């Protein structure tokens, strides 16, 4: 949540900051601002998007080689110009940008107010800035030392960058539980919440560690210390990211690009891992801990949002194929309910960003209680990838649309391979079924291509339903989590209220909502419960509901009763979610576009939720 970016070097900072903020806008877009070191510190900030900031700045003076920028997702204080970052110290000497939450800010604020500090905003960030100012007045130490001491008094999460007007040759950055990457150029440094603002200038980066402080200077020096004052040797890594991956590539929206990328992202997730001819799945993380994983008492999966829907599919996969008991938990509930975890458990965390605060906290709990922790993550080098014992990247590339699409199918692909690998090791599948599953999985990218070709029909259906106020999504078995995901996609980006339900549960409540205005999307590709789901559709039709059915190619029975059918290619039941979700992604996309919604940056949401 919130994106931060900073530059120090010989170039003009402002264009670098603005471009960086545009790349980070997915992290929050309530307000944006920059601070530039000129004769003093010049701050420009504005409620709204980066474009609103640009309009506000207009042709005002933006020169300067040192600057910081911020795009906000409001936590403390409503989104307005005053609460926008950067924030200044009372004496105007310091400017700060911050991603995270200072939990003891109220207590610190009272102490500072008693010492005469006056605050302009309602933010926790301004409190931190004044705390540093207060200590700077008391200590005869360089700014980095003052910041270090200030951070020992702070409880919470932060990634911060600070400019000191009276020490203009350096930037100070620090992080705890919020990401910060430092790009190293020739006598210049870039800092950002992720690598996307950095990659076009340099590929050499350092991921700042938890509770570390970095100082970078105009003459090209960098020093990293821990908050308890231990000097660190920076670990410089080369970015594996191309600039094209961050562009829309001819699509109207990132979300649409990401939907269409799925044949290749799924193939990337399987590359070198799915070895059909050798009847083998090779996942490094599993091989390393094979004994503990194969003999685990149970698998607990923690996640949030769309990743939680992947986890639900994994429950079906692991239990059905590998016969291991699975529990799926919302990370936010798990972490606070004193769960029973033992060292015979495997705890899997699923996260696109690898930064979700609740998922991180759930993992920390699992680590403390001795479980083996396994991360399924997209963003390379992210916090979750680093705190788990083992893991697998999904290799979907940057996902920029706030509504997750390719990360979801990447996660499901990875989880399917995990389930198959464990099943093979535990001997729970017949050789022929195992081999059939491998072959079918290999064919999924081509089948997704075929599902994407249904786009014109889906667009037509979207036109019919774009003015609905509610929608119901129903599915059974493997398609129940897909119903939840379809409903989530619709509400996230088109603001239509939608609910996902197991089809058979409809009669215990949602059926009361059905009338001629209620679109009911039924995912009905299951062979195992085909008659039952056909009956559910009859029940909806009997109450005048309008049914959009996702069925298997060649289906006749349901096609005759549903108002609209979308025929997707046939596959083996455990793999259906990878196909059945595609039309639902497209349906929500088109409806949102037709309703003139901001598809890539839906209101109130953010892509990376680094607060509780
Ligand atoms: C936010 C995003 C969702 C995402 C969820 C979990 O709500 O908008 O798209 O599914 O966070 O994020 P994660 O990065 O942990 O998968």
Coordinates of C-alpha atoms in Angstrom, one line a residue, residues 138-404:
X138 CA 18.6 17.2 20.8
X139 CA 21.5 15.2 19.2
X140 CA 24.6 16.4 17.6
X141 CA 24.7 13.5 15.1
X142 CA 24.4 13.1 11.4
X143 CA 20.8 12.7 10.1
X144 CA 21.2 8.9 9.5
X145 CA 22.1 8.4 13.2
X146 CA 19.1 10.5 14.3
X147 CA 16.8 8.5 12.0
X148 CA 18.2 5.3 13.5
X149 CA 17.5 6.4 17.0
X150 CA 14.0 7.6 16.1
X151 CA 13.2 4.2 14.6
X152 CA 14.1 2.5 17.8
X153 CA 11.1 4.4 19.4
X154 CA 8.6 3.4 16.7
X155 CA 6.3 0.4 16.7
X156 CA 4.8 -0.5 13.3
X157 CA 5.7 -1.0 9.7
X158 CA 7.5 1.4 7.5
X159 CA 9.4 2.0 4.3
X160 CA 10.6 5.6 4.5
X161 CA 12.9 8.0 2.6
X162 CA 14.0 11.3 4.1
X163 CA 15.6 14.4 2.7
X164 CA 17.5 16.8 5.0
X165 CA 17.7 20.3 3.6
X166 CA 20.8 21.0 5.7
X167 CA 22.6 17.9 4.6
X168 CA 21.6 17.9 0.9
X169 CA 24.0 15.4 -0.4
X170 CA 22.3 12.3 0.9
X171 CA 19.0 10.4 1.1
X172 CA 18.2 8.3 4.2
X173 CA 15.9 5.2 3.7
X174 CA 14.8 2.5 6.1
X175 CA 12.4 -0.4 6.1
X176 CA 10.5 -2.7 8.4
X177 CA 7.8 -5.0 7.0
X178 CA 7.3 -2.8 3.9
X179 CA 9.4 -3.3 0.8
X180 CA 12.2 -1.0 -0.4
X181 CA 14.5 -1.6 -3.3
X182 CA 17.6 0.5 -4.0
X183 CA 18.8 0.8 -7.6
X184 CA 22.5 1.5 -8.0
X185 CA 23.6 3.5 -11.0
X186 CA 26.9 5.3 -11.7
X187 CA 27.1 8.0 -9.0
X188 CA 23.3 7.9 -8.7
X189 CA 20.7 5.9 -6.7
X190 CA 17.1 5.2 -7.2
X191 CA 14.8 3.9 -4.4
X192 CA 11.3 2.5 -4.7
X193 CA 8.7 0.2 -3.3
X194 CA 9.4 -2.2 -6.1
X195 CA 11.8 -2.4 -9.0
X196 CA 9.4 -1.1 -11.6
X197 CA 10.5 2.6 -11.4
X198 CA 14.2 1.5 -11.4
X199 CA 14.5 -1.0 -14.2
X200 CA 14.9 1.4 -17.0
X201 CA 17.9 3.1 -15.4
X202 CA 19.8 0.2 -13.8
X203 CA 19.5 -3.5 -13.2
X204 CA 21.7 -3.6 -10.1
X205 CA 19.6 -3.5 -7.0
X206 CA 19.7 -4.1 -3.3
X207 CA 16.6 -5.2 -1.5
X208 CA 16.8 -3.4 1.8
X209 CA 16.4 -5.9 4.7
X210 CA 14.0 -5.6 7.6
X211 CA 15.1 -3.1 10.2
X212 CA 17.9 -1.8 8.0
X213 CA 18.8 1.9 7.3
X214 CA 20.5 2.9 4.1
X215 CA 22.4 6.2 3.4
X216 CA 23.1 7.0 -0.3
X217 CA 25.1 10.1 -1.3
X218 CA 25.5 12.3 -4.3
X219 CA 29.1 11.1 -4.7
X220 CA 27.9 7.5 -5.2
X221 CA 28.4 6.0 -1.7
X222 CA 26.0 3.7 0.0
X223 CA 26.1 2.4 3.6
X224 CA 23.6 0.1 5.2
X225 CA 23.2 -0.5 8.9
X226 CA 20.7 -2.3 11.1
X227 CA 18.5 -0.3 13.5
X228 CA 20.7 -1.7 16.3
X229 CA 23.7 -0.1 14.6
X230 CA 25.4 -3.1 12.9
X231 CA 27.1 -2.3 9.6
X232 CA 25.8 -4.6 6.8
X233 CA 27.4 -5.7 3.5
X234 CA 25.0 -4.8 0.8
X235 CA 24.0 -7.8 -1.4
X236 CA 23.7 -6.5 -4.9
X237 CA 21.4 -8.5 -7.2
X238 CA 20.7 -8.3 -10.9
X239 CA 17.1 -7.6 -11.8
X240 CA 15.4 -10.1 -14.0
X241 CA 12.8 -7.7 -15.4
X242 CA 12.4 -6.1 -18.8
X243 CA 10.8 -2.7 -19.3
X244 CA 8.2 -4.2 -21.9
X245 CA 6.7 -6.2 -19.0
X246 CA 5.6 -2.9 -17.5
X247 CA 3.9 -1.5 -20.5
X248 CA 0.3 -2.1 -21.7
X249 CA 1.6 -3.5 -25.0
X250 CA -1.2 -2.3 -27.2
X251 CA -4.1 -3.3 -24.8
X252 CA -6.5 -0.7 -23.5
X253 CA -5.9 -1.8 -19.9
X254 CA -3.3 -3.8 -18.0
X255 CA -6.0 -6.1 -16.8
X256 CA -6.9 -7.1 -20.4
X257 CA -3.2 -7.6 -21.3
X258 CA -2.8 -9.8 -18.2
X259 CA -5.9 -11.9 -19.1
X260 CA -4.5 -12.4 -22.6
X261 CA -1.0 -13.3 -21.3
X262 CA -2.3 -16.3 -19.5
X263 CA -1.4 -19.0 -22.1
X264 CA 2.2 -17.8 -21.8
X265 CA 2.3 -17.2 -18.1
X266 CA 1.0 -20.6 -17.4
X267 CA 3.5 -22.1 -19.7
X268 CA 6.2 -20.1 -17.9
X269 CA 5.0 -21.5 -14.5
X270 CA 5.3 -25.1 -15.9
X271 CA 8.6 -24.6 -17.8
X272 CA 11.3 -27.0 -16.5
X273 CA 9.0 -28.3 -13.9
X274 CA 6.4 -30.3 -15.7
X275 CA 8.3 -33.1 -17.4
X276 CA 5.5 -35.1 -19.0
X277 CA 7.8 -37.5 -21.0
X278 CA 9.6 -38.4 -17.8
X279 CA 6.4 -38.6 -15.8
X280 CA 7.9 -36.1 -13.5
X281 CA 7.2 -32.9 -11.7
X282 CA 10.3 -31.1 -10.5
X283 CA 9.7 -28.3 -8.0
X284 CA 12.9 -27.3 -6.2
X285 CA 11.1 -26.4 -2.9
X286 CA 9.4 -29.7 -2.7
X287 CA 12.4 -31.8 -3.5
X288 CA 14.4 -30.0 -0.8
X289 CA 11.9 -30.8 1.9
X290 CA 10.3 -33.9 0.4
X291 CA 10.4 -35.9 3.6
X292 CA 8.6 -33.3 5.7
X293 CA 6.1 -32.4 3.0
X294 CA 5.2 -36.0 2.0
X295 CA 4.8 -37.0 5.7
X296 CA 3.0 -33.9 6.9
X297 CA 0.0 -34.5 9.2
X298 CA -1.8 -31.8 7.3
X299 CA -1.3 -28.7 5.1
X300 CA -2.6 -25.4 6.2
X301 CA -2.9 -22.7 3.5
X302 CA -3.0 -19.0 4.4
X303 CA -3.8 -16.2 2.0
X304 CA -6.1 -13.2 1.3
X305 CA -8.3 -12.0 -1.6
X306 CA -7.9 -13.8 -4.9
X307 CA -5.0 -15.8 -3.5
X308 CA -7.4 -17.2 -0.9
X309 CA -9.5 -18.5 -3.8
X310 CA -6.5 -20.3 -5.2
X311 CA -6.0 -21.8 -1.8
X312 CA -9.6 -23.2 -1.8
X313 CA -8.9 -24.8 -5.1
X314 CA -5.7 -26.3 -3.6
X315 CA -7.8 -27.8 -0.9
X316 CA -9.7 -29.8 -3.5
X317 CA -6.5 -30.7 -5.3
X318 CA -4.4 -31.8 -2.4
X319 CA -7.2 -33.8 -0.8
X320 CA -8.5 -35.3 -4.0
X321 CA -5.2 -36.2 -5.6
X322 CA -2.7 -36.5 -2.7
X323 CA -5.0 -37.5 0.1
X324 CA -3.5 -35.0 2.6
X325 CA -5.9 -33.1 4.9
X326 CA -5.9 -29.4 4.1
X327 CA -7.2 -26.4 6.0
X328 CA -7.6 -23.1 4.2
X329 CA -7.5 -20.0 6.3
X330 CA -7.9 -16.2 5.8
X331 CA -4.5 -15.0 7.0
X332 CA -6.1 -12.2 8.9
X333 CA -8.2 -14.6 11.0
X334 CA -5.6 -17.3 11.4
X335 CA -3.0 -14.9 12.9
X336 CA -5.3 -13.8 15.7
X337 CA -7.1 -16.9 16.7
X338 CA -4.4 -18.9 18.4
X339 CA -4.5 -21.8 15.9
X340 CA -3.1 -25.2 16.7
X341 CA 0.1 -25.6 14.6
X342 CA 2.7 -28.3 15.1
X343 CA 6.1 -29.1 13.6
X344 CA 4.3 -31.9 11.6
X345 CA 2.3 -29.3 9.7
X346 CA 3.2 -27.6 6.4
X347 CA 1.9 -24.0 6.2
X348 CA 1.7 -22.7 2.6
X349 CA 1.3 -19.0 2.1
X350 CA -0.1 -17.9 -1.3
X351 CA 0.5 -14.3 -2.3
X352 CA 0.9 -12.5 -5.6
X353 CA 2.8 -9.5 -4.1
X354 CA 4.6 -11.4 -1.4
X355 CA 4.0 -8.4 0.8
X356 CA 0.4 -8.8 2.2
X357 CA 0.7 -7.8 5.9
X358 CA -1.8 -10.4 7.2
X359 CA -0.2 -13.2 5.2
X360 CA 3.2 -12.2 6.4
X361 CA 2.0 -12.2 10.0
X362 CA 0.3 -15.6 9.7
X363 CA 3.6 -17.0 8.3
X364 CA 5.6 -15.6 11.2
X365 CA 3.2 -17.3 13.6
X366 CA 3.7 -20.6 11.7
X367 CA 7.5 -20.2 11.7
X368 CA 7.5 -19.5 15.5
X369 CA 5.4 -22.7 16.1
X370 CA 7.9 -24.8 14.1
X371 CA 5.8 -25.7 11.0
X372 CA 7.5 -25.9 7.7
X373 CA 6.6 -22.8 5.7
X374 CA 6.3 -22.7 2.0
X375 CA 5.6 -19.6 -0.2
X376 CA 3.8 -19.5 -3.5
X377 CA 4.7 -16.0 -4.6
X378 CA 4.9 -14.0 -7.8
X379 CA 7.1 -11.0 -6.9
X380 CA 10.7 -12.2 -6.8
X381 CA 12.6 -11.3 -3.7
X382 CA 9.5 -10.2 -1.8
X383 CA 9.1 -10.5 1.9
X384 CA 7.1 -13.7 1.9
X385 CA 9.6 -15.3 -0.4
X386 CA 12.3 -14.5 2.1
X387 CA 10.7 -15.6 5.3
X388 CA 9.5 -19.0 4.2
X389 CA 11.6 -22.2 4.5
X390 CA 11.0 -23.1 0.9
X391 CA 8.8 -22.0 -2.0
X392 CA 8.1 -21.7 -5.7
X393 CA 7.7 -18.6 -7.8
X394 CA 4.8 -18.6 -10.2
X395 CA 6.8 -16.6 -12.8
X396 CA 3.7 -14.6 -14.1
X397 CA 5.7 -11.4 -14.5
X398 CA 4.6 -8.1 -13.1
X399 CA 0.8 -8.0 -12.5
X400 CA -0.2 -4.4 -12.6
X401 CA -4.1 -4.4 -12.9
X402 CA -5.4 -4.3 -9.3
X403 CA -7.8 -7.1 -10.0
X404 CA -5.7 -10.3 -10.1

